[in-house]
Amino acid sequence: MLVYTFRRILAAVPVLLTVAVFVFLLLRLTPGDPAAIIAGDMATPEQLERIRTSLGLDKPIVVQFFSWFWLLMQGDLGTSLISNTPVSGMIAKHIEPTISLALLTIVLSVAIAVPLGVLAAWRHGTWIDYTVMTISVVGFSVPVFVIGYILIQFFAIDLKWFPVQGFRSITRGIGPFLERAVLPSLTLASIYVALIARMTRASVLEVLGEDYVRTARAKGLKEKTVLFRHALRNAAVPVLTIIGTGFALLITGVVVTESIFNIPGIGRLTVDAILARDYPVIQGMILLTSGIYVLVNLIIDLSYSFFDPRIRY
């Protein structure tokens, strides 16, 4: 297992290095003067020179890369051109709402979707199966902002159970945090419940006809044990892939949902940086996104070997 883990970590290193080179060249290879692109058309020569100096554009490109990469290894992602604050500090400020929302969304999605998918596979061809698949189709079809506004209208405005918008850190109490995180989490979970339920149904349905499932039933095991211990575990690999990919997507920012519920997360930070042409923040967000995807894929690969030990060989 340790050898397999070490090999997977080594395989992720070239990916991260490639992303780092791409992010570095993102600004340097942009057509035109990068300083003029950042400063705008009304910039004075003194402002352009100051930007070139601050970005190190007056040095050879190889020297620029190694200087930038050395700072990157120390956790220095640069300074925002708009707010003049460290990019790492801006990301740290905005990442807590996104991570909290992503974790709650995935927990809700898995808790609802996996039992529904197993139940639909167990009762394949019945009204239960058709009902679960109908719910999945609806979850895929309805845009997320429509679901968000429906939940706001019903639960926040009509019933007054939850606030309309805002975010509270979990450090200020679980109650205030859940009070403002439930609606956006349910909004996002509507999509992932549909996706995970369909994948769980298809995977479990595929293994229900295997010999080990028939053997487990022949031994007199309870149907619940057969479904969740034998069938679901052997069907878990594709389900884990969907869950991990969905979590990575949530972490990298869900702009629409964060805008609807006024959540200061990573998605809004990325959009604001793009609109303001704040290149250091954009570069930092690309690095963060790539790192999260590599880390999540690594965790997914390692989890495969837990459910199917043959994978490590």
Coordinates of C-alpha atoms in Angstrom, one line a residue, residues 51-303:
I51 CA 4.1 47.6 -12.7
R52 CA 6.9 46.0 -14.8
T53 CA 9.3 46.4 -11.9
S54 CA 6.8 44.9 -9.3
L55 CA 6.1 41.9 -11.6
G56 CA 9.8 41.5 -12.5
L57 CA 9.1 41.9 -16.2
D58 CA 12.3 43.8 -16.6
K59 CA 14.4 40.6 -16.0
P60 CA 15.0 37.7 -18.3
I61 CA 12.1 35.3 -18.5
V62 CA 14.1 32.4 -17.0
V63 CA 15.1 34.5 -14.0
Q64 CA 11.5 35.6 -13.7
F65 CA 10.3 32.0 -13.6
F66 CA 12.8 30.8 -10.9
S67 CA 12.2 33.9 -8.8
W68 CA 8.4 33.4 -9.0
F69 CA 8.7 29.6 -8.4
W70 CA 10.8 30.1 -5.3
L71 CA 8.3 32.5 -3.9
L72 CA 5.5 30.1 -4.8
M73 CA 7.3 27.3 -2.8
Q74 CA 7.2 29.6 0.2
G75 CA 3.5 30.1 -0.1
D76 CA 3.8 33.6 -1.6
L77 CA 1.3 33.9 -4.5
G78 CA 2.0 37.6 -5.1
T79 CA 0.0 40.8 -4.3
S80 CA -3.3 41.8 -5.7
L81 CA -3.1 44.7 -8.1
I82 CA -6.4 46.1 -7.1
S83 CA -6.5 45.8 -3.3
N84 CA -2.7 45.7 -2.8
T85 CA -3.1 42.8 -0.4
P86 CA -1.4 39.3 -0.5
V87 CA -3.2 36.9 -2.7
S88 CA -2.8 34.1 -0.2
G89 CA -4.6 36.2 2.4
M90 CA -7.5 36.9 0.1
I91 CA -7.9 33.2 -0.7
A92 CA -7.7 32.2 2.9
K93 CA -10.4 34.8 3.7
H94 CA -12.8 33.4 1.0
I95 CA -12.1 29.7 1.1
E96 CA -13.8 28.9 4.4
P97 CA -17.3 29.6 3.1
T98 CA -16.7 27.5 0.0
I99 CA -15.2 24.5 1.9
S100 CA -18.0 24.6 4.5
L101 CA -20.7 24.8 1.8
A102 CA -19.0 22.0 -0.2
L103 CA -18.7 19.6 2.8
L104 CA -22.3 20.1 3.8
T105 CA -23.5 19.7 0.2
I106 CA -21.5 16.4 -0.3
V107 CA -22.7 15.0 3.1
L108 CA -26.3 15.8 2.2
S109 CA -26.0 14.4 -1.3
V110 CA -24.4 11.1 -0.3
A111 CA -26.8 10.6 2.6
I112 CA -29.8 11.0 0.3
A113 CA -28.5 9.7 -3.1
V114 CA -26.7 6.5 -2.1
P115 CA -29.7 4.9 -0.3
L116 CA -32.0 6.1 -3.1
G117 CA -29.7 4.5 -5.8
V118 CA -29.4 1.2 -3.9
L119 CA -33.2 1.1 -3.4
A120 CA -33.8 1.9 -7.1
A121 CA -31.4 -0.9 -8.1
W122 CA -33.0 -3.4 -5.7
R123 CA -36.5 -2.6 -6.9
H124 CA -35.5 -2.3 -10.6
G125 CA -38.5 -1.9 -12.9
T126 CA -41.0 -1.0 -10.2
W127 CA -42.6 2.3 -9.3
I128 CA -39.8 3.0 -6.8
D129 CA -37.2 2.8 -9.5
Y130 CA -39.2 5.0 -11.8
T131 CA -39.7 7.6 -9.0
V132 CA -36.0 7.8 -8.2
M133 CA -35.1 8.2 -11.9
T134 CA -37.8 10.9 -12.3
I135 CA -36.3 12.8 -9.4
S136 CA -32.9 12.5 -11.0
V137 CA -34.1 13.8 -14.3
V138 CA -35.7 16.8 -12.6
G139 CA -32.6 17.5 -10.6
F140 CA -30.6 17.5 -13.9
S141 CA -33.1 19.6 -15.8
V142 CA -34.0 22.4 -13.5
P143 CA -31.3 25.2 -13.4
V144 CA -29.6 25.6 -10.1
F145 CA -30.6 29.3 -9.8
V146 CA -34.3 28.4 -10.2
I147 CA -34.1 25.9 -7.4
G148 CA -32.3 28.5 -5.3
Y149 CA -35.0 31.1 -5.8
I150 CA -37.7 28.6 -5.1
L151 CA -36.1 27.5 -1.8
I152 CA -35.7 31.2 -0.8
Q153 CA -39.3 32.0 -1.6
F154 CA -40.7 29.0 0.2
F155 CA -38.4 28.5 3.2
A156 CA -37.0 32.0 3.8
I157 CA -39.8 34.4 2.7
D158 CA -43.1 32.4 3.2
L159 CA -42.2 30.2 6.1
K160 CA -39.4 32.5 7.5
W161 CA -37.4 29.4 8.7
F162 CA -34.1 30.6 7.3
P163 CA -32.4 33.9 6.4
V164 CA -32.5 34.9 2.8
Q165 CA -28.8 35.5 2.3
G166 CA -25.5 35.7 4.2
F167 CA -22.9 33.4 5.7
R168 CA -21.8 32.7 9.3
S169 CA -18.6 30.9 10.1
I170 CA -18.9 27.6 11.9
T171 CA -16.6 29.1 14.6
R172 CA -19.5 31.3 15.7
G173 CA -21.7 28.3 16.4
I174 CA -23.1 25.4 14.5
G175 CA -26.7 26.8 14.8
P176 CA -26.0 30.1 13.0
F177 CA -23.8 28.3 10.5
L178 CA -26.5 25.8 9.6
E179 CA -29.2 28.4 9.6
R180 CA -27.5 30.2 6.6
A181 CA -25.9 27.1 4.9
V182 CA -28.8 24.8 4.6
L183 CA -30.6 26.5 1.7
P184 CA -27.5 26.9 -0.5
S185 CA -26.4 23.4 0.3
L186 CA -29.8 22.0 -0.6
T187 CA -29.7 24.0 -3.8
L188 CA -26.4 22.5 -4.9
A189 CA -27.4 19.0 -3.5
S190 CA -30.3 18.9 -5.9
I191 CA -27.8 18.4 -8.8
Y192 CA -25.5 16.0 -7.0
V193 CA -28.3 13.9 -5.6
A194 CA -29.5 13.2 -9.1
L195 CA -26.0 12.4 -10.4
I196 CA -24.9 10.2 -7.5
A197 CA -28.2 8.4 -7.3
R198 CA -28.1 7.5 -11.0
M199 CA -24.5 6.3 -10.8
T200 CA -25.2 4.3 -7.7
R201 CA -28.2 2.6 -9.3
A202 CA -26.3 1.7 -12.4
S203 CA -23.3 0.3 -10.5
V204 CA -25.3 -1.7 -7.9
L205 CA -27.6 -3.0 -10.6
E206 CA -24.6 -4.3 -12.5
V207 CA -23.2 -6.3 -9.5
L208 CA -26.5 -7.7 -8.2
G209 CA -26.3 -10.5 -10.7
E210 CA -22.8 -11.5 -9.7
D211 CA -22.1 -14.9 -8.1
Y212 CA -20.9 -13.5 -4.8
V213 CA -24.3 -11.8 -4.3
R214 CA -26.2 -15.0 -5.0
T215 CA -23.9 -16.8 -2.6
A216 CA -24.5 -14.2 0.1
R217 CA -28.3 -14.6 -0.3
A218 CA -27.9 -18.4 -0.3
K219 CA -26.2 -18.2 3.1
G220 CA -29.3 -16.6 4.5
L221 CA -27.8 -13.1 5.0
K222 CA -30.3 -10.2 5.5
E223 CA -31.1 -8.3 2.3
K224 CA -29.8 -5.1 3.9
T225 CA -26.4 -6.8 4.5
V226 CA -26.3 -8.1 1.0
L227 CA -27.1 -4.8 -0.6
F228 CA -24.8 -2.5 1.4
R229 CA -22.0 -4.8 2.4
H230 CA -21.6 -6.9 -0.7
A231 CA -23.3 -5.1 -3.6
L232 CA -22.6 -1.5 -2.7
R233 CA -19.0 -2.0 -1.7
N234 CA -18.1 -3.7 -4.9
A235 CA -20.0 -1.1 -6.9
A236 CA -18.4 1.8 -5.0
V237 CA -15.5 2.7 -7.4
P238 CA -17.5 4.7 -10.0
V239 CA -19.6 6.2 -7.2
L240 CA -16.5 7.4 -5.5
T241 CA -15.3 9.0 -8.7
I242 CA -18.5 11.0 -9.0
I243 CA -18.4 12.1 -5.4
G244 CA -14.8 13.2 -5.5
T245 CA -15.2 15.1 -8.8
G246 CA -18.3 16.8 -7.4
F247 CA -16.5 17.8 -4.3
A248 CA -13.6 19.3 -6.3
L249 CA -16.1 21.3 -8.4
L250 CA -17.7 22.6 -5.3
I251 CA -14.4 23.6 -3.8
T252 CA -13.3 25.5 -6.9
G253 CA -16.3 27.7 -6.6
V254 CA -20.0 27.7 -7.5
V255 CA -20.5 31.2 -8.7
V256 CA -24.2 31.2 -9.3
T257 CA -25.2 29.8 -5.9
E258 CA -22.7 32.0 -4.1
S259 CA -24.2 35.0 -5.9
I260 CA -27.8 34.1 -5.1
F261 CA -27.1 33.6 -1.4
N262 CA -24.5 36.4 -1.1
I263 CA -21.8 34.0 0.0
P264 CA -18.2 35.5 -0.1
G265 CA -16.6 32.3 -1.5
I266 CA -13.9 31.3 -4.0
G267 CA -16.3 31.6 -7.0
R268 CA -17.1 35.2 -6.4
L269 CA -13.5 36.0 -5.8
T270 CA -12.5 34.5 -9.1
V271 CA -15.2 36.4 -11.1
D272 CA -14.2 39.7 -9.4
A273 CA -10.6 39.1 -10.2
I274 CA -11.3 38.3 -13.9
L275 CA -13.5 41.4 -14.3
A276 CA -10.9 43.6 -12.7
R277 CA -8.0 41.9 -14.6
D278 CA -6.3 41.2 -11.4
Y279 CA -3.7 38.7 -12.8
P280 CA -2.0 37.7 -9.6
V281 CA -5.3 36.7 -8.1
I282 CA -6.3 34.8 -11.2
Q283 CA -2.9 33.0 -11.2
G284 CA -3.4 32.1 -7.5
M285 CA -6.9 30.8 -8.2
I286 CA -5.7 28.6 -11.1
L287 CA -3.0 27.1 -8.9
L288 CA -5.5 26.5 -6.1
T289 CA -8.0 24.9 -8.4
S290 CA -5.3 22.6 -10.0
G291 CA -3.9 21.6 -6.6
I292 CA -7.4 20.8 -5.3
Y293 CA -8.2 18.6 -8.4
V294 CA -4.8 16.8 -8.1
L295 CA -5.3 16.2 -4.3
V296 CA -8.9 15.0 -4.7
N297 CA -7.9 12.6 -7.5
L298 CA -5.1 11.3 -5.3
I299 CA -7.5 10.6 -2.5
I300 CA -10.0 9.0 -4.8
D301 CA -7.3 6.7 -6.2
L302 CA -6.2 5.7 -2.8
S303 CA -9.8 5.0 -1.7

